[in-house]
Amino acid sequence: EAQVTQNPRYLITVTGKKLTVTCSQNMNHEYMSWYRQDPGLGLRQIYYSMNVEVTDKGDVPEGYKVSRKEKRNFPLILESPSPNQTSLYFCASSFAGNTEAFFGQGTRLTVV
Amino acid sequence: QKEVEQDPGPLSVPEGAIVSLNCTYSNSAFQYFMWYRQYSRKGPELLMYTYSSGNKEDGRFTAQVDKSSKYISLFIRDSQPSDSATYLCAMGGASGGSYIPTFGRGTSLIVHP
């Protein structure tokens, strides 16, 4: 089954404790991206990657890191999480930036 | 001003009503336009994709793009309670332009029996 898999689905952590949210896709897509979704603000892009070893900032990259060492994986790293990073996070993949994006199920992160 | 404006709602309608959801945008370079549907506690899923201006119909759903007015619409005919979800518009440039889609904030739709 074609899918984008994120883990974990839910995470509660403390300020400053490094964490990684994993994202994997099985559709051989070139393009992957991370979004955060907040009430009243909608979906905002954090980082995107157009291919292996090629990443670029989206609209809200501060406080986040990503890497794309393999085509199928695109982890999101929070080196020192803060409460303002409490949000619902989505990973997405597509053949290109202007084609249908397939989203993961989301990761609800709470930073206390 | 945000590049893409979308009223967050909520929009509450009775079953069977015709629903109109809209987005306006400011970037004249946008060439492709999408509508995603997001159910509660799920990721968004593509509903409609249109390129440039015009209409596209798929069952009870019609997507309309008016580039001269920078205005896009999604119409839902004979709305059902199962249509209750958040609808997000997304748009971006054509090949050679910006690949990054810009999303609207989403409109929450409630269809009550």
CSV table of C-alpha atoms in Angstrom, one decimal:
chain,number,residue,atom,x,y,z
A,1,GLU,CA,0.0,0.0,0.0
A,2,ALA,CA,1.3,3.4,-1.0
A,3,GLN,CA,1.8,5.5,2.2
A,4,VAL,CA,3.7,8.0,4.2
A,5,THR,CA,4.5,6.8,7.7
A,6,GLN,CA,5.4,9.1,10.6
A,7,ASN,CA,6.5,8.1,14.0
A,8,PRO,CA,5.6,8.7,16.7
A,9,ARG,CA,1.9,9.7,16.4
A,10,TYR,CA,1.9,11.4,19.8
A,11,LEU,CA,4.8,12.7,21.8
A,12,ILE,CA,5.1,14.7,25.0
A,13,THR,CA,8.5,16.0,25.9
A,14,VAL,CA,10.3,18.6,28.0
A,15,THR,CA,11.9,21.8,26.9
A,16,GLY,CA,15.4,21.3,25.6
A,17,LYS,CA,15.3,17.5,25.2
A,18,LYS,CA,16.4,16.7,21.6
A,19,LEU,CA,13.9,14.6,19.6
A,20,THR,CA,13.5,13.2,16.1
A,21,VAL,CA,10.3,12.6,14.2
A,22,THR,CA,10.7,10.0,11.5
A,23,CYS,CA,9.1,10.0,8.1
A,24,SER,CA,9.2,7.3,5.5
A,25,GLN,CA,7.5,6.9,2.1
A,26,ASN,CA,7.3,3.9,-0.2
A,27,MET,CA,6.3,5.6,-3.4
A,28,ASN,CA,9.8,6.5,-4.7
A,29,HIS,CA,8.9,10.2,-4.5
A,30,GLU,CA,11.6,12.8,-5.2
A,31,TYR,CA,10.0,15.6,-3.1
A,32,MET,CA,9.4,15.5,0.6
A,33,SER,CA,8.4,18.2,3.0
A,34,TRP,CA,7.5,18.9,6.7
A,35,TYR,CA,4.6,21.0,7.8
A,36,ARG,CA,3.2,22.2,11.1
A,37,GLN,CA,-0.5,22.9,11.5
A,38,ASP,CA,-1.7,25.3,14.2
A,39,PRO,CA,-5.3,26.6,14.9
A,40,GLY,CA,-5.9,29.7,13.0
A,41,LEU,CA,-2.6,29.5,11.1
A,42,GLY,CA,-3.2,26.6,8.8
A,43,LEU,CA,-0.5,24.5,7.3
A,44,ARG,CA,2.9,26.0,7.2
A,45,GLN,CA,5.9,24.5,5.5
A,46,ILE,CA,9.0,24.0,7.7
A,47,TYR,CA,11.5,22.4,5.3
A,48,TYR,CA,11.4,20.6,2.0
A,49,SER,CA,13.7,18.4,0.0
A,50,MET,CA,13.7,18.0,-3.8
A,51,ASN,CA,16.1,15.0,-3.7
A,52,VAL,CA,18.7,13.1,-1.7
A,53,GLU,CA,21.1,15.5,0.0
A,54,VAL,CA,19.1,18.5,-1.2
A,55,THR,CA,17.1,20.4,1.4
A,56,ASP,CA,15.8,23.9,1.7
A,57,LYS,CA,13.9,26.1,4.2
A,58,GLY,CA,10.2,26.6,4.1
A,59,ASP,CA,8.3,29.4,5.7
A,60,VAL,CA,9.0,28.5,9.4
A,61,PRO,CA,12.4,26.7,9.6
A,62,GLU,CA,13.7,28.2,12.9
A,63,GLY,CA,14.3,25.6,15.6
A,64,TYR,CA,14.2,22.6,13.2
A,65,LYS,CA,16.7,20.6,11.2
A,66,VAL,CA,16.2,17.9,8.6
A,67,SER,CA,18.3,15.5,6.6
A,68,ARG,CA,17.8,13.5,3.4
A,69,LYS,CA,20.4,10.7,3.3
A,70,GLU,CA,18.1,8.3,1.6
A,71,LYS,CA,15.3,8.9,-0.9
A,72,ARG,CA,12.6,7.3,1.3
A,73,ASN,CA,13.4,8.9,4.6
A,74,PHE,CA,13.1,12.5,5.8
A,75,PRO,CA,13.4,12.9,9.6
A,76,LEU,CA,12.6,16.1,11.4
A,77,ILE,CA,15.0,17.0,14.2
A,78,LEU,CA,14.3,19.4,17.1
A,79,GLU,CA,17.6,20.0,18.8
A,80,SER,CA,16.2,22.0,21.7
A,81,PRO,CA,12.4,21.9,21.7
A,82,SER,CA,10.5,24.8,23.2
A,83,PRO,CA,6.8,25.2,24.1
A,84,ASN,CA,6.1,27.2,21.0
A,85,GLN,CA,6.9,24.1,18.9
A,86,THR,CA,3.9,22.4,20.4
A,87,SER,CA,1.9,21.6,17.2
A,88,LEU,CA,0.6,19.0,14.9
A,89,TYR,CA,3.3,18.0,12.4
A,90,PHE,CA,2.8,16.4,9.0
A,91,CYS,CA,5.2,14.9,6.6
A,92,ALA,CA,4.3,14.8,2.9
A,93,SER,CA,5.8,13.4,-0.3
A,94,SER,CA,5.2,13.9,-4.0
A,95,PHE,CA,6.8,13.3,-7.4
A,96,ALA,CA,7.4,17.0,-7.7
A,97,GLY,CA,6.4,20.1,-5.8
A,98,ASN,CA,3.5,20.9,-8.1
A,99,THR,CA,1.9,17.4,-8.1
A,100,GLU,CA,-0.3,15.7,-5.6
A,101,ALA,CA,1.2,15.5,-2.1
A,102,PHE,CA,0.6,12.4,0.1
A,103,PHE,CA,0.5,13.2,3.7
A,104,GLY,CA,1.3,11.1,6.7
A,105,GLN,CA,-1.1,10.6,9.6
A,106,GLY,CA,0.5,13.4,11.7
A,107,THR,CA,2.5,13.7,14.9
A,108,ARG,CA,1.0,15.6,17.8
A,109,LEU,CA,3.9,17.1,19.7
A,110,THR,CA,3.6,18.7,23.1
A,111,VAL,CA,6.6,20.5,24.6
A,112,VAL,CA,6.2,21.3,28.3
B,1,GLN,CA,-1.5,40.3,3.4
B,2,LYS,CA,-1.1,36.5,3.1
B,3,GLU,CA,-0.6,35.1,-0.4
B,4,VAL,CA,-3.6,32.9,0.0
B,5,GLU,CA,-6.7,33.9,2.0
B,6,GLN,CA,-9.3,31.4,3.1
B,7,ASP,CA,-12.1,31.9,5.5
B,8,PRO,CA,-11.7,29.4,8.4
B,9,GLY,CA,-15.4,29.1,9.1
B,10,PRO,CA,-16.9,27.0,10.5
B,11,LEU,CA,-19.5,26.7,7.8
B,12,SER,CA,-22.6,24.8,8.9
B,13,VAL,CA,-25.1,23.6,6.3
B,14,PRO,CA,-28.0,21.1,6.3
B,15,GLU,CA,-27.6,17.8,4.4
B,16,GLY,CA,-28.4,18.2,0.7
B,17,ALA,CA,-27.3,21.8,0.5
B,18,ILE,CA,-24.9,23.2,-2.1
B,19,VAL,CA,-21.7,24.2,-0.5
B,20,SER,CA,-19.3,26.9,-1.8
B,21,LEU,CA,-15.8,27.1,-0.5
B,22,ASN,CA,-13.5,29.8,-1.7
B,23,CYS,CA,-9.9,31.1,-1.7
B,24,THR,CA,-8.4,34.3,-3.0
B,25,TYR,CA,-4.7,34.8,-3.8
B,26,SER,CA,-2.4,37.6,-4.7
B,27,ASN,CA,0.5,35.9,-6.6
B,28,SER,CA,-0.3,36.1,-10.4
B,29,ALA,CA,2.4,33.4,-11.0
B,30,PHE,CA,0.3,30.7,-9.5
B,31,GLN,CA,-0.6,28.1,-12.2
B,32,TYR,CA,-1.9,25.0,-10.4
B,33,PHE,CA,-4.6,24.9,-7.9
B,34,MET,CA,-5.6,22.1,-5.5
B,35,TRP,CA,-8.2,21.3,-3.0
B,36,TYR,CA,-7.4,19.0,-0.1
B,37,ARG,CA,-9.8,17.5,2.4
B,38,GLN,CA,-8.8,16.8,5.9
B,39,TYR,CA,-10.8,14.7,8.3
B,40,SER,CA,-10.3,15.1,12.0
B,41,ARG,CA,-7.1,13.5,13.3
B,42,LYS,CA,-6.0,12.6,9.7
B,43,GLY,CA,-3.6,14.0,7.2
B,44,PRO,CA,-4.9,16.1,4.2
B,45,GLU,CA,-5.9,14.1,1.0
B,46,LEU,CA,-6.1,15.6,-2.5
B,47,LEU,CA,-9.6,16.1,-3.7
B,48,MET,CA,-9.3,18.2,-6.9
B,49,TYR,CA,-6.4,19.4,-9.0
B,50,THR,CA,-6.8,22.0,-11.7
B,51,TYR,CA,-4.2,23.7,-13.9
B,52,SER,CA,-4.6,27.3,-15.0
B,53,SER,CA,-8.2,28.6,-15.4
B,54,GLY,CA,-11.5,26.8,-15.9
B,55,ASN,CA,-13.8,24.3,-14.3
B,56,LYS,CA,-13.2,20.7,-13.4
B,57,GLU,CA,-16.0,18.3,-12.2
B,58,ASP,CA,-15.7,15.0,-10.3
B,59,GLY,CA,-19.0,13.6,-9.1
B,60,ARG,CA,-20.5,16.0,-6.6
B,61,PHE,CA,-17.5,18.2,-6.6
B,62,THR,CA,-16.7,21.1,-9.0
B,63,ALA,CA,-13.5,23.1,-8.8
B,64,GLN,CA,-13.5,26.5,-10.5
B,65,VAL,CA,-10.5,28.8,-11.1
B,66,ASP,CA,-10.8,32.5,-12.2
B,67,LYS,CA,-7.3,33.8,-12.7
B,68,SER,CA,-8.5,37.2,-13.7
B,69,SER,CA,-10.0,37.7,-10.3
B,70,LYS,CA,-7.4,35.5,-8.5
B,71,TYR,CA,-10.3,33.5,-7.0
B,72,ILE,CA,-10.8,29.8,-6.8
B,73,SER,CA,-13.9,27.9,-5.6
B,74,LEU,CA,-14.9,24.4,-4.7
B,75,PHE,CA,-18.6,23.5,-5.0
B,76,ILE,CA,-20.1,20.5,-3.3
B,77,ARG,CA,-23.6,19.4,-4.5
B,78,ASP,CA,-26.0,17.4,-2.4
B,79,SER,CA,-23.7,17.7,0.6
B,80,GLN,CA,-23.6,14.7,3.0
B,81,PRO,CA,-22.6,14.4,6.7
B,82,SER,CA,-19.6,12.5,5.5
B,83,ASP,CA,-18.4,15.7,3.8
B,84,SER,CA,-17.9,17.2,7.2
B,85,ALA,CA,-14.1,18.0,7.2
B,86,THR,CA,-11.7,20.8,6.8
B,87,TYR,CA,-11.0,21.9,3.2
B,88,LEU,CA,-7.7,23.4,2.3
B,89,CYS,CA,-6.8,25.2,-0.9
B,90,ALA,CA,-3.3,25.0,-2.2
B,91,MET,CA,-1.6,26.6,-5.1
B,92,GLY,CA,1.8,27.3,-6.7
B,93,GLY,CA,3.7,28.1,-9.9
B,94,ALA,CA,4.2,26.0,-13.0
B,95,SER,CA,7.3,24.1,-13.9
B,96,GLY,CA,10.3,26.5,-13.8
B,97,GLY,CA,8.6,28.6,-11.2
B,98,SER,CA,8.1,28.0,-7.5
B,99,TYR,CA,7.5,24.3,-6.8
B,100,ILE,CA,6.4,25.0,-3.2
B,101,PRO,CA,2.7,24.9,-2.8
B,102,THR,CA,1.1,27.6,-0.6
B,103,PHE,CA,-1.8,26.5,1.5
B,104,GLY,CA,-4.8,28.4,2.7
B,105,ARG,CA,-5.7,28.2,6.4
B,106,GLY,CA,-8.6,25.7,5.7
B,107,THR,CA,-12.3,26.0,6.0
B,108,SER,CA,-14.1,23.8,8.5
B,109,LEU,CA,-17.3,22.4,7.0
B,110,ILE,CA,-20.1,20.8,9.1
B,111,VAL,CA,-23.0,19.1,7.3
B,112,HIS,CA,-25.7,18.2,9.7
B,113,PRO,CA,-28.4,15.6,9.0
